[in-house]
CSV table of C-alpha atoms in Angstrom, one decimal:
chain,number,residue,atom,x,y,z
A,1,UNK,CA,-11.8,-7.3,28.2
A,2,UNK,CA,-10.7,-3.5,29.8
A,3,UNK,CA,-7.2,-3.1,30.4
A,4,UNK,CA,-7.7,0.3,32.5
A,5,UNK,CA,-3.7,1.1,33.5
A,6,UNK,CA,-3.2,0.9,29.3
A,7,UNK,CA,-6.8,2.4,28.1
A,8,UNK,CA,-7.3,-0.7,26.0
A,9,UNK,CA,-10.6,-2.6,25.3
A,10,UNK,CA,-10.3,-6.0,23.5
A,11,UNK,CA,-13.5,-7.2,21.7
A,12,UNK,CA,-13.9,-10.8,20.7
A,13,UNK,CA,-17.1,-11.3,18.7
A,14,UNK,CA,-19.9,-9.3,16.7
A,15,UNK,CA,-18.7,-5.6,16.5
A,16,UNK,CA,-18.1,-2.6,14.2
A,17,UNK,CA,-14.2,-0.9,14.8
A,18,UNK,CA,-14.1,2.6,15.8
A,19,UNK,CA,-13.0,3.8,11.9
A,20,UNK,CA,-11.0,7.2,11.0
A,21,UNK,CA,-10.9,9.2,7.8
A,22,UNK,CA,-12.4,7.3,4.6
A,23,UNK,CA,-12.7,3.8,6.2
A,24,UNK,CA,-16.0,2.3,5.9
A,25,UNK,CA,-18.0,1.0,9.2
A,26,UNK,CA,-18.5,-2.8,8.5
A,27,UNK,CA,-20.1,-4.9,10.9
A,28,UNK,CA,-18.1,-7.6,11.6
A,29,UNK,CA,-17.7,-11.1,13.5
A,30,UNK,CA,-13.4,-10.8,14.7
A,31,UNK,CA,-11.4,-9.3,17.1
A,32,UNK,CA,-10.3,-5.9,17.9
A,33,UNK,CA,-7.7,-3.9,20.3
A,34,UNK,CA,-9.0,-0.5,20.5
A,35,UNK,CA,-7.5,2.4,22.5
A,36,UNK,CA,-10.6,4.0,24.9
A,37,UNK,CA,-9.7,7.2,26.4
A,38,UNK,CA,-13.1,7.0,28.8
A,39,UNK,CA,-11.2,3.6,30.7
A,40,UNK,CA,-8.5,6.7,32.2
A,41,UNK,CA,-11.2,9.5,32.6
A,42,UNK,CA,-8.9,11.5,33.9
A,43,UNK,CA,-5.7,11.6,31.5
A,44,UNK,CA,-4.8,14.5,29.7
A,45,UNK,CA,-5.3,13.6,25.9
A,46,UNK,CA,-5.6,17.3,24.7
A,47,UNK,CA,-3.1,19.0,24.4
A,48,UNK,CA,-2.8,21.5,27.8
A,49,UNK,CA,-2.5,25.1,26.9
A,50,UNK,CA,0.8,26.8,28.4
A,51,UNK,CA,2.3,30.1,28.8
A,52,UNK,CA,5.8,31.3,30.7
A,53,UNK,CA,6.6,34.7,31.7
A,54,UNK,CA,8.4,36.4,34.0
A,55,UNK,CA,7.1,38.4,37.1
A,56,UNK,CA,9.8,41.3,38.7
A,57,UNK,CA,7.7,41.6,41.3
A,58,UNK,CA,4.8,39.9,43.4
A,59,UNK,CA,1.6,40.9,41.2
A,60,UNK,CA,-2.2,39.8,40.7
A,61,UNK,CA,-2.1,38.4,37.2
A,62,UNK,CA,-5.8,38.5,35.4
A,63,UNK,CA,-6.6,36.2,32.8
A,64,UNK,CA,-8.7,36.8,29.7
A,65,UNK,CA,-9.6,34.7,27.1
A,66,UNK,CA,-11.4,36.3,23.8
A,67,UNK,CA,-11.5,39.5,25.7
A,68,UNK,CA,-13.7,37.4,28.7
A,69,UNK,CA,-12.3,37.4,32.4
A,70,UNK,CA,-11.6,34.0,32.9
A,71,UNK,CA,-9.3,33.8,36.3
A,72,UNK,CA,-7.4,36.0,38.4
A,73,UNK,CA,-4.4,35.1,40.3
A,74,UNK,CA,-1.6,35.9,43.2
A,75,UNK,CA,1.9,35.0,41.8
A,76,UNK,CA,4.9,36.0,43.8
A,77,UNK,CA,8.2,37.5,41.5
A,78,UNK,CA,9.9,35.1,39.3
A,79,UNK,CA,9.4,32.5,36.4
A,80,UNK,CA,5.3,31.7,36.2
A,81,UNK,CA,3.4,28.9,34.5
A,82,UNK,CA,0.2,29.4,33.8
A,83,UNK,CA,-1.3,25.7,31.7
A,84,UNK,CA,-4.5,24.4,31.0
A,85,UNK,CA,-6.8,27.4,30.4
A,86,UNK,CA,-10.5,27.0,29.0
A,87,UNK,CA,-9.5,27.6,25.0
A,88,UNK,CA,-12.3,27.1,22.6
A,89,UNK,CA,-11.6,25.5,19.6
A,90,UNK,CA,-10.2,27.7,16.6
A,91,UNK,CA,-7.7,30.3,17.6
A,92,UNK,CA,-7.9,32.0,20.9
A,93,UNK,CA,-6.8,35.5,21.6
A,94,UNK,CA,-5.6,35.2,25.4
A,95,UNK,CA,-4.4,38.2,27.2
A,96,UNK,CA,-2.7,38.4,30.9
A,97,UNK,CA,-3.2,41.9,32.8
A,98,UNK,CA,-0.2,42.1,35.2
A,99,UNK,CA,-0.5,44.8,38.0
A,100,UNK,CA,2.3,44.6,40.4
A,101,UNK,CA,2.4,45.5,44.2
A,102,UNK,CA,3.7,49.1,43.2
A,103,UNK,CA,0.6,49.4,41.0
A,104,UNK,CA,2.4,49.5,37.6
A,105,UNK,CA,0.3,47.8,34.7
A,106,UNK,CA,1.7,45.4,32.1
A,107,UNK,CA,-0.2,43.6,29.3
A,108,UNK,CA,0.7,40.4,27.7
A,109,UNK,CA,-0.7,38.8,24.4
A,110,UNK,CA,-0.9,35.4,23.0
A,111,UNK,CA,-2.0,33.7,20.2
A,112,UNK,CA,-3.2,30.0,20.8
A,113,UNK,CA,-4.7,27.8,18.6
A,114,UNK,CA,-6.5,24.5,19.7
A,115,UNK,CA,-8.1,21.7,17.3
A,116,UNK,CA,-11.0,19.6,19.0
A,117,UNK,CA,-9.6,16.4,17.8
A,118,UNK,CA,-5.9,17.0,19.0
A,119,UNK,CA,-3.9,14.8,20.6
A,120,UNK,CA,-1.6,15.5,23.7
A,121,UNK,CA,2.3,15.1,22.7
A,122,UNK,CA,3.2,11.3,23.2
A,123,UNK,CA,-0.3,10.1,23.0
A,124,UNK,CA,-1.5,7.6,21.1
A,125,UNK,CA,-4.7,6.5,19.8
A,126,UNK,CA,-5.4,3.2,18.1
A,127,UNK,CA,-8.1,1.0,16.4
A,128,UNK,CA,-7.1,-2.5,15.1
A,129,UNK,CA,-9.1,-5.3,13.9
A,130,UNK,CA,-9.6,-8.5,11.9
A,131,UNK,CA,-12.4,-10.4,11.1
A,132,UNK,CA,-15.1,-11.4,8.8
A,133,UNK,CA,-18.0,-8.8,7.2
A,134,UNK,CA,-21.3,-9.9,8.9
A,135,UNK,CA,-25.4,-9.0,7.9
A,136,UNK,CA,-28.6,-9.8,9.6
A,137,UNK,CA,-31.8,-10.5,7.2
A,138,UNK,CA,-34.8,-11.1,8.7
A,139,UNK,CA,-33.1,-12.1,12.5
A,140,UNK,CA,-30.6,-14.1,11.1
A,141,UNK,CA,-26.8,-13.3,10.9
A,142,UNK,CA,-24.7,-14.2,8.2
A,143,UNK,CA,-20.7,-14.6,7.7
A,144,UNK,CA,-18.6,-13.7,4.6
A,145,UNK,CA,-15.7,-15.9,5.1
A,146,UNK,CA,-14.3,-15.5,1.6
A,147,UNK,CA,-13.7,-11.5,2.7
A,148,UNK,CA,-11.6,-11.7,5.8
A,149,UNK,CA,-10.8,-7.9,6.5
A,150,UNK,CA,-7.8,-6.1,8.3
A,151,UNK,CA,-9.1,-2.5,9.5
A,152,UNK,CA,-6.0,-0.7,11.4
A,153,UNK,CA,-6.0,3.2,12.3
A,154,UNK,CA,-3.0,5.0,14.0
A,155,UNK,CA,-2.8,8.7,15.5
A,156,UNK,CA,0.0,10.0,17.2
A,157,UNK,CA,0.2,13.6,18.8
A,158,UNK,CA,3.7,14.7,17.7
A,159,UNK,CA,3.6,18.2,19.7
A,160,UNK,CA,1.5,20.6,21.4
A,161,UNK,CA,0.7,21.8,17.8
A,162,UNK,CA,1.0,18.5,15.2
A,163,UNK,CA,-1.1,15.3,15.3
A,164,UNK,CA,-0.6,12.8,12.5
A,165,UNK,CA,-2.3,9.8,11.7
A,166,UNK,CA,-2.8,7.0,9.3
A,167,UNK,CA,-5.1,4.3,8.4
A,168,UNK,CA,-5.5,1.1,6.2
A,169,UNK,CA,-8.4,-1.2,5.6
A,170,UNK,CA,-8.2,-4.2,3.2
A,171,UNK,CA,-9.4,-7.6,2.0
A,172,UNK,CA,-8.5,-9.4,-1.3
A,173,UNK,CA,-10.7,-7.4,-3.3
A,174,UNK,CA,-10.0,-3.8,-1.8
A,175,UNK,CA,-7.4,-2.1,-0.2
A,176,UNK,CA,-7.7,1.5,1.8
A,177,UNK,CA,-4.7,3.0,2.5
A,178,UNK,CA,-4.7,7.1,4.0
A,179,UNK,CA,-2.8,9.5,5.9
A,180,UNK,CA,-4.6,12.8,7.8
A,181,UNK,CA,-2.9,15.5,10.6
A,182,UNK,CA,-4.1,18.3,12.1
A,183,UNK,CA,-1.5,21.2,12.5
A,184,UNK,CA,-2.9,24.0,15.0
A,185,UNK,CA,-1.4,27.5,14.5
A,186,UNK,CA,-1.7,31.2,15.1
A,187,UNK,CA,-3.6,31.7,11.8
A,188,UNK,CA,-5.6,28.5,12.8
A,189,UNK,CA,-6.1,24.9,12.5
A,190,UNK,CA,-5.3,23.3,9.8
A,191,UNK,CA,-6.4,19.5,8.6
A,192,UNK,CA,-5.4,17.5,5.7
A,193,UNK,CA,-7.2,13.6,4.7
A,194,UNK,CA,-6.1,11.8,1.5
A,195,UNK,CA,-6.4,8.4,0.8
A,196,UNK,CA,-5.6,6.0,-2.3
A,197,UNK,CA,-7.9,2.8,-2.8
A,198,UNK,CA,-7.7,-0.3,-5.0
């Protein structure tokens, strides 16, 4: 069942959960509640790429990204906003070129780092499911009930810059527990995954 207004899919039946870091993909026969991002194709779930300055005067503003002309624009005087620019992953080197109406030429430089698997601030991304391991031999499926397993994984975009996540997958026998984040910065993107099993 698709809840579209919350980008949630709930499974009920044969399935393998969407898994993060050092979880393991088991086929199982359960249920699940699963955040899909492609049931709201068109919410922001990157983080958008922003940059304020300040015109004195009305001026054509040119945009380039990794020394490449990307847009030019017609911004009157005052306070500007210019978000969601074509960044390629890894750090970017964006530059505006700022020529007012008297002709006088200013240059502006930023930084900005962007990692592909980034979360938006205030987003979240889920994957939780229960159920039993299942295998097919030669057409048939078989059940291990003795092994029910809880598979849960958590991200959370804390800022344009930090995304942190966690993750835990368990039955009787075993236990998965991990943490991971991403941390984009002028030097570039950093990423961390550790884990601790029984």
């Amino acid at each position: 069942h698709d809840d579209p207004a919350h980008a949630v899919r709930y499974t009920l039946g044969e399935q393998s959960i969407p898994t993060r870091g050092y979880q393991s993909s088991i086929p199982m026969l359960g249920v699940s509640m699963v955040r899909n991002f492609s049931l709201q194709p068109y919410q922001v779930t990157r983080p958008i790429s922003r940059f304020e300055f300040f015109l004195e005067r009305p001026s054509s503003v040119e945009v380039f990204i990794n020394n490449r002309s990307t847009k030019t624009l017609s911004l009157p005087a005052g306070t500007q906003d210019i978000r969601d620019l074509p960044l390629n992953a890894g750090v970017n080197d964006v530059e505006l070129v700022i020529t007012d109406d008297l002709g006088r030429v200013q240059r502006l430089n930023f930084p900005a780092a962007v990692a592909a698997d980034q979360l938006a601030p205030g987003i979240q991304q889920f994957a939780y499911g229960l159920g039993v391991p299942t295998s097919a031999e030669n057409g048939s499926h078989s059940y291990d009930w003795s092994h029910p397993t809880l598979s849960l994984a958590h991200r959370w975009g804390v800022n344009e810059n930090l995304t942190l996540g966690g993750y835990l997958q368990a039955n009787a026998d075993r236990q998965l527990l991990g943490v991971e984040g991403i941390w984009s910065t002028g030097l570039g993107n950093f990423g961390w995954n550790a884990s601790g099993s029984h």
